[in-house]
XYZ file of C-alpha atoms in Angstrom:
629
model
C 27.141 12.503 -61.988
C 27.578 15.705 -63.013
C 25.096 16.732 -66.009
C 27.188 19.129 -69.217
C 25.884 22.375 -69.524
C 24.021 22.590 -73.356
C 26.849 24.476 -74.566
C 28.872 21.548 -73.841
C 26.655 18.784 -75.360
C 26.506 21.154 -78.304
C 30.439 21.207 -78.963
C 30.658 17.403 -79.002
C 27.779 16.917 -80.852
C 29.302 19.014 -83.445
C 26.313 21.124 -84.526
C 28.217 24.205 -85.285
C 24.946 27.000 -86.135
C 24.052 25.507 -82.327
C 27.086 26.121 -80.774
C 27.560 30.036 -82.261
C 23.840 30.164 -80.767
C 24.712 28.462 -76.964
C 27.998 30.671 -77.295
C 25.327 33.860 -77.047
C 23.432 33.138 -73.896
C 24.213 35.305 -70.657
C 26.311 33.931 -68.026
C 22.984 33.472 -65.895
C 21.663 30.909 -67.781
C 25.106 28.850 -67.854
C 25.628 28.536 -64.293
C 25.093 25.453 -63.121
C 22.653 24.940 -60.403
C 22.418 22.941 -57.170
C 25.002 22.082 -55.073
C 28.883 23.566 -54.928
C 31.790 22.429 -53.167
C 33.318 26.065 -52.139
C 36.402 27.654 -50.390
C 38.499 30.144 -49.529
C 42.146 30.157 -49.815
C 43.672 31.067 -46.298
C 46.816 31.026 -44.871
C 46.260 27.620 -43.633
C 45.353 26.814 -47.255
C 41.805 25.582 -48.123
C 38.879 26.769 -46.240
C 36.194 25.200 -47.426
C 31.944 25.349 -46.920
C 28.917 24.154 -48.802
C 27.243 26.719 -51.261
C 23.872 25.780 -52.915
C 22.673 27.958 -56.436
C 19.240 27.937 -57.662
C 18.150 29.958 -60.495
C 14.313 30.890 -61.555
C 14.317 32.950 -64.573
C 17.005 35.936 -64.438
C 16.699 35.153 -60.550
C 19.493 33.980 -58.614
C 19.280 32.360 -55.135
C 21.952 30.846 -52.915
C 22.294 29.655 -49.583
C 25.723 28.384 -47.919
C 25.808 25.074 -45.774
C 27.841 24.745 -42.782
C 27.018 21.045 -41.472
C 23.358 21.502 -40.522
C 23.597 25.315 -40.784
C 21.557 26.953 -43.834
C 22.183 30.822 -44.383
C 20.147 32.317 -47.519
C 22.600 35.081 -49.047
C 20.118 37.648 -48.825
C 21.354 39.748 -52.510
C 22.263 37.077 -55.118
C 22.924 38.197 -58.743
C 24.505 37.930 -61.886
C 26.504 40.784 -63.115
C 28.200 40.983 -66.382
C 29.966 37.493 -66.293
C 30.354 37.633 -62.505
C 28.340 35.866 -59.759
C 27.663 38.290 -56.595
C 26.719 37.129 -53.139
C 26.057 39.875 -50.962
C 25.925 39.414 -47.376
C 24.549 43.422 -46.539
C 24.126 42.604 -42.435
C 27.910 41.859 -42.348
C 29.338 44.296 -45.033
C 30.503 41.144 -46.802
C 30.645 40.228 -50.546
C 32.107 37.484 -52.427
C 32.511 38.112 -56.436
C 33.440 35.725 -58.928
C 33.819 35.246 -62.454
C 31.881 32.462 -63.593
C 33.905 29.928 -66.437
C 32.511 29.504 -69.896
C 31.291 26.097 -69.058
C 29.211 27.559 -65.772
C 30.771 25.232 -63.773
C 33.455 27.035 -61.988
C 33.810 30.120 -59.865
C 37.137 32.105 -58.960
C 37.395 35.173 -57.504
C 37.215 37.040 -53.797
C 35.701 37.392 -50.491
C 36.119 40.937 -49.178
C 34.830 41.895 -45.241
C 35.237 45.338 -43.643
C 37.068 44.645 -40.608
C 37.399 48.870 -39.279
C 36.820 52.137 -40.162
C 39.402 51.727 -42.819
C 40.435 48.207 -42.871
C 39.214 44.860 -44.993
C 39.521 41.269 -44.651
C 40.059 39.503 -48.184
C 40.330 36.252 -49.147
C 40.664 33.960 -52.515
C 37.517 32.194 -53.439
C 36.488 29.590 -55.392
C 34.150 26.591 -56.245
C 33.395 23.938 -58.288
C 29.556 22.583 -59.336
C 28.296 19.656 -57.708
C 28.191 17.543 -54.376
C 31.681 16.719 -53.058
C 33.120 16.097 -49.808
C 34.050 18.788 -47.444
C 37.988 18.763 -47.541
C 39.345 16.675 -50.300
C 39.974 13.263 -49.768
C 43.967 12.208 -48.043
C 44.152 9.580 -50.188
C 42.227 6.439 -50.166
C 41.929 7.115 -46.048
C 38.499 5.894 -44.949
C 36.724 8.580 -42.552
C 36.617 7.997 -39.182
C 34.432 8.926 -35.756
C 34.878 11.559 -32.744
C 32.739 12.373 -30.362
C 32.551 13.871 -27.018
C 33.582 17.091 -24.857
C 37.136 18.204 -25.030
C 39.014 20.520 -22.940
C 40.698 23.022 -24.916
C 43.669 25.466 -24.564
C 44.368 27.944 -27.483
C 47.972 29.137 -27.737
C 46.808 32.685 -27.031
C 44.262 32.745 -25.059
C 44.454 32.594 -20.771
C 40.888 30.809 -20.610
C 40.317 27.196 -21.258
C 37.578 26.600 -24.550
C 35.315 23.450 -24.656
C 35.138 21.519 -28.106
C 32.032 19.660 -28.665
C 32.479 16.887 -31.448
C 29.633 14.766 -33.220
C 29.530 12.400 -35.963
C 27.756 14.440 -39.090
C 26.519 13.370 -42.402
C 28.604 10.707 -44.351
C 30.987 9.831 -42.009
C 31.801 13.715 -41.437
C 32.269 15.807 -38.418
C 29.990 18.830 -36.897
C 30.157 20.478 -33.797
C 31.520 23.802 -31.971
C 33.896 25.542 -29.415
C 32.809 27.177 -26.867
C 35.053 29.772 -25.705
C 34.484 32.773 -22.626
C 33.618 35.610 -25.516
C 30.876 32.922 -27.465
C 30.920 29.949 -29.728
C 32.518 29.090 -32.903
C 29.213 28.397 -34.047
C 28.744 25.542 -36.636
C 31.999 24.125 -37.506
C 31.788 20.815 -39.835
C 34.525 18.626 -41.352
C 36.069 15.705 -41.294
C 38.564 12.915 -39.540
C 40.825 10.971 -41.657
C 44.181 8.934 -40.963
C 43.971 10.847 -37.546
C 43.832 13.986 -39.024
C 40.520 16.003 -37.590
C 39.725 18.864 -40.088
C 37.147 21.564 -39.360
C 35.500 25.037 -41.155
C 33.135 27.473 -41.072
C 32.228 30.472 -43.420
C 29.233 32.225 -42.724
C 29.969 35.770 -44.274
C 31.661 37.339 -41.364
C 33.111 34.374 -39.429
C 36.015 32.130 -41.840
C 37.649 29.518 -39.723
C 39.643 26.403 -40.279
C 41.317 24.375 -37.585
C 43.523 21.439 -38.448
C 44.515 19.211 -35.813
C 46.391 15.639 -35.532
C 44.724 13.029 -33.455
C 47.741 11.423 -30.908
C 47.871 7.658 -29.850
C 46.322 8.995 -26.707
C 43.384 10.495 -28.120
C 44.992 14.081 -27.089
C 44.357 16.521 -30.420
C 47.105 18.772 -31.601
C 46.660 21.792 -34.367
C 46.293 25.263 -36.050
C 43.408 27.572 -35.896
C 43.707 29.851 -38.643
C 40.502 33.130 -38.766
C 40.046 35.363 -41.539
C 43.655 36.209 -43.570
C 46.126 36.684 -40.673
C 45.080 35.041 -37.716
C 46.860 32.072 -36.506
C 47.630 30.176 -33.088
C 48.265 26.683 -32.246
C 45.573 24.970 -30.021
C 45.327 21.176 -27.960
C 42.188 19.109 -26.519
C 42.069 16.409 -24.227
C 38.881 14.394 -23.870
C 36.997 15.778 -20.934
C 33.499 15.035 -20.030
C 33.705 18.003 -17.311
C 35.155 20.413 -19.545
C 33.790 23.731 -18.685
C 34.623 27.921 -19.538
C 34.905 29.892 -16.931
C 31.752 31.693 -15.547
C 29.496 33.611 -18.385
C 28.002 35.618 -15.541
C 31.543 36.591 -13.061
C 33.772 38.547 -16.245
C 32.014 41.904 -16.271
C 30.511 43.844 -13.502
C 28.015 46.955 -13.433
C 29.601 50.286 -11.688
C 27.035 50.859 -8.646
C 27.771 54.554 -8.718
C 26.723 55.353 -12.714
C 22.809 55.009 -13.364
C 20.844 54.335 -16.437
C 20.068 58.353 -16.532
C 23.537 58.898 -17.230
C 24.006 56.693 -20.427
C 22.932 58.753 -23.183
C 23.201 57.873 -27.005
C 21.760 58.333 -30.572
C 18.832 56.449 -31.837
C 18.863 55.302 -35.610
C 17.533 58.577 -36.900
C 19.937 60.517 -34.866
C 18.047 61.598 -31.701
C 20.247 61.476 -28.798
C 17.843 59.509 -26.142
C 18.278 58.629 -22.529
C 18.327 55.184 -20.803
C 16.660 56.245 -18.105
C 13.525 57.803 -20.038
C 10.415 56.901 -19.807
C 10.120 54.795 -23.174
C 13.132 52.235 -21.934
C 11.398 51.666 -18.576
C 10.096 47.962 -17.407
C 8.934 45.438 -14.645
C 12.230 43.810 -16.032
C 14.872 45.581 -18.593
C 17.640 43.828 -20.469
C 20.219 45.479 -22.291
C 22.162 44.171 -24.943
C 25.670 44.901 -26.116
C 26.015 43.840 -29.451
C 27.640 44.361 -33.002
C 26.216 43.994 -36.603
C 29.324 42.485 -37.774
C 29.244 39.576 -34.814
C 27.561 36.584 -35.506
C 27.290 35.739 -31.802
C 25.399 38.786 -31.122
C 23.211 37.875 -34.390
C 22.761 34.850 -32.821
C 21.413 36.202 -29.306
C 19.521 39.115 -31.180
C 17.561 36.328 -32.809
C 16.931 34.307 -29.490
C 16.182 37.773 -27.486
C 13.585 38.628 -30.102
C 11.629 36.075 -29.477
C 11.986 36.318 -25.807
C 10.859 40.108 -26.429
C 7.819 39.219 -28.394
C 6.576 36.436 -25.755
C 7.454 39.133 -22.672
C 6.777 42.549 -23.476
C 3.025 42.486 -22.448
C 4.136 41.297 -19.242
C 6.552 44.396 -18.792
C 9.448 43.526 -20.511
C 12.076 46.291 -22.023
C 15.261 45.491 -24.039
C 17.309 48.125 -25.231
C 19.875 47.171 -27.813
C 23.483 49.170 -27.874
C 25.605 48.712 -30.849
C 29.310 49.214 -31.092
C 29.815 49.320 -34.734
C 32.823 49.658 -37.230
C 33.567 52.629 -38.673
C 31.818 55.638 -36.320
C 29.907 56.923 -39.358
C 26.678 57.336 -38.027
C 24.871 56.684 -41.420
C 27.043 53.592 -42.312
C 26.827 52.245 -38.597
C 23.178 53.156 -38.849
C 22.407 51.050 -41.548
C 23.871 48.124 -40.910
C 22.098 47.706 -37.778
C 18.689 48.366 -39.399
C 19.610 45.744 -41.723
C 20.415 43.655 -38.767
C 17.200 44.417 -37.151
C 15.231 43.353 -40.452
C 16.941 40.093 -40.941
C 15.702 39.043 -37.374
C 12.610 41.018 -36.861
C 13.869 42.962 -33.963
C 11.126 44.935 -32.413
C 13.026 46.561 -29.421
C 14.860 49.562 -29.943
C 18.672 49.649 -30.618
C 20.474 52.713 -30.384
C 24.278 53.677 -31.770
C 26.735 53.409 -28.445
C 30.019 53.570 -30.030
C 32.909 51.639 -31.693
C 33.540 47.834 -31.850
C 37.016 47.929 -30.081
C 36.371 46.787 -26.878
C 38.784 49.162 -24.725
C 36.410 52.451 -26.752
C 33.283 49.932 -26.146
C 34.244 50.069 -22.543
C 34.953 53.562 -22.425
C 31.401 54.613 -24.322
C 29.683 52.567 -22.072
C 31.445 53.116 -18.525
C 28.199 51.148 -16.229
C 30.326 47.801 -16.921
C 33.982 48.122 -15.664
C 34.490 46.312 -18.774
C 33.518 45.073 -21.781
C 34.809 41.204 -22.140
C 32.609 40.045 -24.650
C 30.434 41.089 -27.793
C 27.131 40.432 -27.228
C 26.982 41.088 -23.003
C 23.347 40.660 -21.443
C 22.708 42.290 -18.415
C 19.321 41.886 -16.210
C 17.944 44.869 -14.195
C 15.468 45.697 -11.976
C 12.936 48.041 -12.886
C 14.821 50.799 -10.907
C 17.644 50.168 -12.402
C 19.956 47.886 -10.109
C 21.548 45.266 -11.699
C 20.685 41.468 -11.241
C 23.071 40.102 -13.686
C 25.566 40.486 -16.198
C 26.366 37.592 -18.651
C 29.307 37.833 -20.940
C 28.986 36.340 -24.720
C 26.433 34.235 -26.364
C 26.185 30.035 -26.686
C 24.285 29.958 -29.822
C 22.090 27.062 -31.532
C 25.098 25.298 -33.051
C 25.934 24.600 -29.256
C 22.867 22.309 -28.980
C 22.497 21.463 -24.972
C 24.742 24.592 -23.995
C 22.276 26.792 -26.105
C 19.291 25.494 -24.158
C 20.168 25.396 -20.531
C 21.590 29.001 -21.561
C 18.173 30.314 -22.666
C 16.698 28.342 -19.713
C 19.025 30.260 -17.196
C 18.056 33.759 -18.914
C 14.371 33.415 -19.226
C 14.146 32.040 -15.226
C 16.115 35.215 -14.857
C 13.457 37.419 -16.597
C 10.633 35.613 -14.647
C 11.996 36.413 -11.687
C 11.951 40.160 -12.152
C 8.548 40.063 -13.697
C 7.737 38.486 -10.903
C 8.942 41.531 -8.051
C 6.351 43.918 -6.907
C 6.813 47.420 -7.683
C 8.996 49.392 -5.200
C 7.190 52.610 -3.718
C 11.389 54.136 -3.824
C 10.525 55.432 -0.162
C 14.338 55.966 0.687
C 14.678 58.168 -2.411
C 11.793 59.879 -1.791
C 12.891 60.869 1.442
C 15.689 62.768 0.116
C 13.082 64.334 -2.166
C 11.022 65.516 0.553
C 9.289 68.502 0.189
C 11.621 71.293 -0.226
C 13.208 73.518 -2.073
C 16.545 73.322 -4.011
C 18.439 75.145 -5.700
C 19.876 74.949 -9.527
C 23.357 74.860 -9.152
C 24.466 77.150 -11.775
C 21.889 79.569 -12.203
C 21.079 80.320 -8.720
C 17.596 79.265 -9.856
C 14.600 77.851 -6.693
C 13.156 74.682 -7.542
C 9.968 73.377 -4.944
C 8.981 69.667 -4.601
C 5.135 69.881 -3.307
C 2.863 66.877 -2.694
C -0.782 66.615 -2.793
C -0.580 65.028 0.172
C -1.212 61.359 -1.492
C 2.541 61.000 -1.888
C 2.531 62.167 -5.657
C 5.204 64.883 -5.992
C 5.436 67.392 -8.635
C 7.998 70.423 -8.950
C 7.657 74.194 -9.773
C 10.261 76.606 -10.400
C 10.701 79.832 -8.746
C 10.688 82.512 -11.910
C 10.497 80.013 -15.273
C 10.657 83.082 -17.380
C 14.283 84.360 -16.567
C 16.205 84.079 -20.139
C 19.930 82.610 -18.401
C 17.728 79.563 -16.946
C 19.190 76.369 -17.727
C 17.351 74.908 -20.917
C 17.187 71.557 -18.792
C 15.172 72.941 -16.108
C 13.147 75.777 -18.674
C 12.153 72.855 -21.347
C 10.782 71.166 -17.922
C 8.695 73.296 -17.310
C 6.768 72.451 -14.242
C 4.707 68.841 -13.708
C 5.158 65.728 -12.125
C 7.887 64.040 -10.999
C 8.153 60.172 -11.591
C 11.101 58.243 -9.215
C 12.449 54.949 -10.314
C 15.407 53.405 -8.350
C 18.059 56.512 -8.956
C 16.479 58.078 -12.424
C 14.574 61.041 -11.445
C 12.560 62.302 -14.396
C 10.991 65.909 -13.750
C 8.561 66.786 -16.728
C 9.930 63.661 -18.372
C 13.414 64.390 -18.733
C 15.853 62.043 -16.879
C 18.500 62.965 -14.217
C 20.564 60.992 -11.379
C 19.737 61.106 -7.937
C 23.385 60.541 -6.369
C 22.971 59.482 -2.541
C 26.150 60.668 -1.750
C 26.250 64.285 -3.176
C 21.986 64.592 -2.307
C 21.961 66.168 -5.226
C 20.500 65.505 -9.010
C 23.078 65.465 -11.154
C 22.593 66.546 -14.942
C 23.230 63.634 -17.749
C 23.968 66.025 -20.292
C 25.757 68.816 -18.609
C 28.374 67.508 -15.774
C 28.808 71.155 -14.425
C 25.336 71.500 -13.434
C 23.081 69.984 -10.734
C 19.955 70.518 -8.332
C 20.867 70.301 -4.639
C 18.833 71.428 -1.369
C 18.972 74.801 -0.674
C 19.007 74.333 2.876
C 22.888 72.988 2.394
C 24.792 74.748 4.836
C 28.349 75.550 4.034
C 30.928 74.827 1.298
C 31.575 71.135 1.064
C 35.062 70.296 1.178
C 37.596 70.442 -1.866
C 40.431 68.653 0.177
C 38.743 65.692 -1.308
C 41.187 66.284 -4.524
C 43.782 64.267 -3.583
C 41.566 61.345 -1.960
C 41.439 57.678 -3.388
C 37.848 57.645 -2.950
C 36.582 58.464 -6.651
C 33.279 60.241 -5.504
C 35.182 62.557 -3.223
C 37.719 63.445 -6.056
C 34.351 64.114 -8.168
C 33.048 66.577 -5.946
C 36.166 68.560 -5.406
C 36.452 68.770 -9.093
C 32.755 70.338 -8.934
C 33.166 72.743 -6.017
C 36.619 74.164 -6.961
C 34.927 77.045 -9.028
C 32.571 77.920 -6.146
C 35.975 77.961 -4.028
C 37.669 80.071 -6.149
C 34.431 82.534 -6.328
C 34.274 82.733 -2.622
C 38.382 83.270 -2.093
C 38.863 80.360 -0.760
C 42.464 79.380 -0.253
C 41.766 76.327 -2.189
C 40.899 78.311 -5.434
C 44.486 77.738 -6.077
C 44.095 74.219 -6.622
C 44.232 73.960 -10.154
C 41.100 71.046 -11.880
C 43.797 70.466 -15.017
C 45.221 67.829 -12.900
C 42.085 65.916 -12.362
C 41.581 65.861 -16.554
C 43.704 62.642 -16.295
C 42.100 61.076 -13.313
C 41.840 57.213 -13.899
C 37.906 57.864 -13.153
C 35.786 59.138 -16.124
C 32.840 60.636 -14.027
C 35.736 62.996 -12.552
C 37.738 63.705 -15.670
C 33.893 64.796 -16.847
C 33.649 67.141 -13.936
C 37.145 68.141 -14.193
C 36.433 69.224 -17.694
C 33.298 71.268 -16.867
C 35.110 73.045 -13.799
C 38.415 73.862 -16.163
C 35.742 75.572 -18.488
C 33.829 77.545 -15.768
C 37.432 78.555 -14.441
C 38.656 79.280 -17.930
C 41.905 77.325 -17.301
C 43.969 77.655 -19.803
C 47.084 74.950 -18.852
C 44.098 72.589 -19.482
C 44.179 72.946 -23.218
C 45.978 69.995 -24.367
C 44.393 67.635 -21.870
C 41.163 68.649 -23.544
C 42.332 67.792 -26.991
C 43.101 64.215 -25.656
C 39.589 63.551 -24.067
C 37.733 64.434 -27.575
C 38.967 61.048 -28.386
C 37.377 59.299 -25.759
C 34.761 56.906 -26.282
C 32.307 58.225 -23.982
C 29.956 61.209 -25.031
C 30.115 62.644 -22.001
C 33.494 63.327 -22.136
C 34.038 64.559 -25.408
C 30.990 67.033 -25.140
C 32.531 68.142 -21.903
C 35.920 68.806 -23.684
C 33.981 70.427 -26.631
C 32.725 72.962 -24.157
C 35.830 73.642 -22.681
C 37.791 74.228 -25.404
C 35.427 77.039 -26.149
C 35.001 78.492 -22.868
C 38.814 78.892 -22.741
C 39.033 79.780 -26.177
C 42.213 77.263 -26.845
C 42.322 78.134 -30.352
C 44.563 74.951 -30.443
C 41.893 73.063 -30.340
C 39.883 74.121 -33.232
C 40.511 71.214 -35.119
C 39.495 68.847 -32.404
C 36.683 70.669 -32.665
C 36.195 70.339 -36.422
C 36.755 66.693 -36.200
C 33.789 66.256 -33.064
C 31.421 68.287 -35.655
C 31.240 64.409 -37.441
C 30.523 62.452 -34.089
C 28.592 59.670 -33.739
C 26.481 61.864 -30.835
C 24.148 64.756 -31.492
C 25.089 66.434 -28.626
C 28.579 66.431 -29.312
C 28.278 67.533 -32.631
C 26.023 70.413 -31.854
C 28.420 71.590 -29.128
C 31.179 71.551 -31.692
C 29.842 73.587 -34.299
């Protein structure tokens, strides 16, 4: 039974110099602790969870209850007469005033859901321990239990359900679908009527389904305030998702030295540096404001902290909301804090998935938020695993972690590679900077160590890439070539060391006899297209009759490494016809390409383009912004 408030004892009681004095307290000593029956009011009307208020002093605590799920709400207070949860690590806040009695809350839950856009909801709660869903009737509750196979309305995959009695007669469980789990859903069945929620600050879910004289299930899915489908289950002991590990695939031809993005102060850093290198490396593609990936960030913590003597690197890359670096910054610190992340994460570019895809262009796409994939330490793949079975998926979480870790082993496990192929293409030799007509030698001891000198270091025009360098060793892993420590790609094809940061500029042997063909233009073979794009200034230099070939065309090429040399040879060619294009590709979601079309748009001096340019001078990428000033 639920125990009056003093201010309530006090009014029947009648003492009135008591009651003038109870009237007087702060709303922080009204509110009633312990347990709450809570929900929000969605379109599919109430959406409720379990919400738990303690109170020490002028402190408030509260944690909300999802079945067997706990979450503390890390900011609790009392403001004025409202009651704030604040949920920081998902940019989610619920306020509500709190009734004169303490024993009632009504007010809103407000997510950002984009750059400029929110997800809202009615809340509200009453004090004390209640069922889930209200009661249809006098129905008594009844059991489910078991694997279903699941088809949502709008969706091409098949889902899993996983059902299990819960606590008084209730329901738990989870779907599993191909982008991650519903994580821990909890309701109830009554007069064949299965009724299931979740709230967990980001996630708000309720699915209401009818239970058919054949045991088939029938319903709504309502998320957040406007989505909606219809969904069906048949009991299936089989049921299965398609293959975690066959929906995305790694782009042989891109290496880790070309993925380059800001670090959480703001210092653009290199995947294929020194500091990310391992026996084993993971990277993660993840989002603050996805529980999944909170889930797998906590999981691939722990799997960090029990590897990383052993040779371990993981490298986080968040897609985040709104593209304001100090925003998108700080929510993944806080992320990092709640789960005591120790591996770096860096900033890689916005949560849509078609820009997530674009920013990150190794993966031919991005299915799912979080994606794992495995590499070697030179940098081939060994897997790539799209979304994340969390804990509330019991069995499906553990043979999941089982599967990754045996994964991990394994590539602890390889010996180091001595890279002999790609060290024969670094033979000893000299080559020849690509822009600035500049020698570079590769010499050897004659242990096999190489290290590099260049030809006059002191020449002002040298390329800052090659005169930060310096001279020093050179260190070889898989396709990364780091000379003095700073990363470039070895391309087989081209035999030539292409420049992460600057797509118009590369090392190749000086020995090279010959122009290498530009007919390549028009071929389907991406690479050949690429190195057209990069030898049609040279062309036009020497006469050739192929100068004529204009690179604008190229600009729209369906392949981003050669709309990123397209943009660097329209620059050196000062081709003007390529202004608009340019405009276009400083909205891309890869760096590359906007910093390329930054520094075309002022070799060309489109003046059309200045605000482009004034816009790329807030990027999310150093780089970018510096070339736009």
């Amino acid at each position: 039974m639920l125990l009056l408030p003093a201010i309530a004892l006090t009014l029947l009681q009648g003492r009135d110099e008591d009651v003038e004095s109870t009237l007087l307290l702060e709303p922080v000593h009204m509110l009633h602790t312990g347990p709450w029956r809570a929900w929000l009011e969605s379109p599919g009307g109430e959406l409720p969870f379990g919400l738990e208020i303690e109170r020490d002093g002028e402190q408030i605590t509260a944690v909300i209850t999802n079945g067997e799920e706990r979450i503390a709400v890390p900011a609790a207070s009392v403001e004025g007469a409202e009651l704030v949860l604040d949920i920081p690590h998902y940019d989610s806040t619920i306020r509500a005033r709190i009734s004169p009695l303490g024993t009632r809350l009504d007010g809103g839950w407000k997510k950002r859901s984009g750059a400029d856009r929110w997800t809202g909801l009615a809340f509200a709660a009453d004090a004390g321990a209640a069922p889930r869903f209200r009661s249809i009737g006098s129905a008594r509750a009844e059991g489910i239990e078991g694997r279903f196979a699941v088809q949502f309305e709008k969706s091409q995959d098949p889902a899993v359900a996983i059902l299990r009695p819960g606590k008084e007669g209730g329901v738990e469980g989870t779907f599993l679908t191909s982008t991650g789990d519903y994580r821990w859903l909890a309701g109830s069945l009554e007069s064949g009527r299965l009724r299931l929620s979740c709230f967990d600050g980001a996630h708000a879910f309720l699915l209401d389904a009818k239970v058919g004289v054949d045991g088939r299930l029938s319903g709504d899915f309502w998320s957040g305030d406007r989505w909606h489908e219809t969904w069906s289950a048949v009991r299936d002991a089989n049921a299965a998702i398609p293959d975690e590990f066959a929906q995305a695939h790694w782009r042989q031809d891109i290496g880790l030295a070309m993925l380059l993005y800001p670090d959480l102060e703001g210092n653009e850093r290199c995947l294929g540096e020194s500091a990310f290198a391992g026996k084993a490396i993971v990277l993660q593609v993840l989002g603050s404001w996805c529980p999944n990936c909170h889930d797998e960030t906590a999981y691939l913590a722990r799997v960090y902290e029990r590897y990383r003597e052993r040779g371990l690197s993981v490298v986080g890359l968040a897609f985040e909301m709104t593209g304001d670096f100090e925003r998108d910054a700080e929510q993944v610190r806080r992320m990092r804090e709640r789960h005591g992340v120790k591996y770096p994460v860096l900033l890689a570019g916005l949560s849509d998935k078609e820009k997530a895809a674009q920013a990150f262009p190794a993966l031919d796409r991005v299915f799912a938020f979080p994606t794992t994939i495995f590499l070697h330490r030179d940098g081939r793949v060994r897997a790539v695993h799209s979304g994340f079975a969390g804990p509330g998926t019991r069995e499906e979480h553990d043979r999941l972690a089982k599967r990754f870790e045996g994964i991990i082993e394994e590539l602890l496990a390889e010996p180091d590679g001595d890279d002999r192929e790609v060290w024969g293409d670094l033979a000893v030799d000299d080559w020849r900077d690509g822009r600035d007509e500049h020698m570079v030698s590769f010499i050897s001891d004659g242990s096999g160590q190489r290290e590099f000198e260049w030809e006059d270091r002191s020449r002002p025009d040298l390329h800052p890439h090659l005169r930060d360098s310096g001279c020093g060793p050179v260190q070889i892993r898989g396709s990364t070539v780091l000379l003095g420590g700073v990363p470039w790609h070895f391309d087989l094809r081209a035999r030539a060391l292409l420049d992460p940061r600057d797509f118009g500029h590369r090392l190749e042997r000086a020995s090279r006899a010959g122009m290498p063909s530009i007919d390549g233009v028009d071929s389907p073979d991406p690479f050949l297209r690429r190195e057209a794009a990069y030898f049609l200034p040279f062309a036009n230099w020497f006469g050739r009759a192929g100068a004529r070939i204009d690179p604008t065309a190229l600009l729209s090429d369906p392949d981003v490494l050669v709309r990123c040399t397209a943009a660097a040879a329209c620059a050196r060619m000062r081709s003007k016809e390529a202004g608009p294009r340019l405009v276009e590709m400083t909205r891309s979601g890869f760096a590359g390409e906007r910093r390329e079309a930054a520094l075309a748009i002022r070799a060309i001096k489109y003046e059309a383009g200045a605000e482009a340019l004034r816009a790329l001078r807030r990027d999310l990428d150093p780089l970018v912004r510096a070339l736009a000033q």
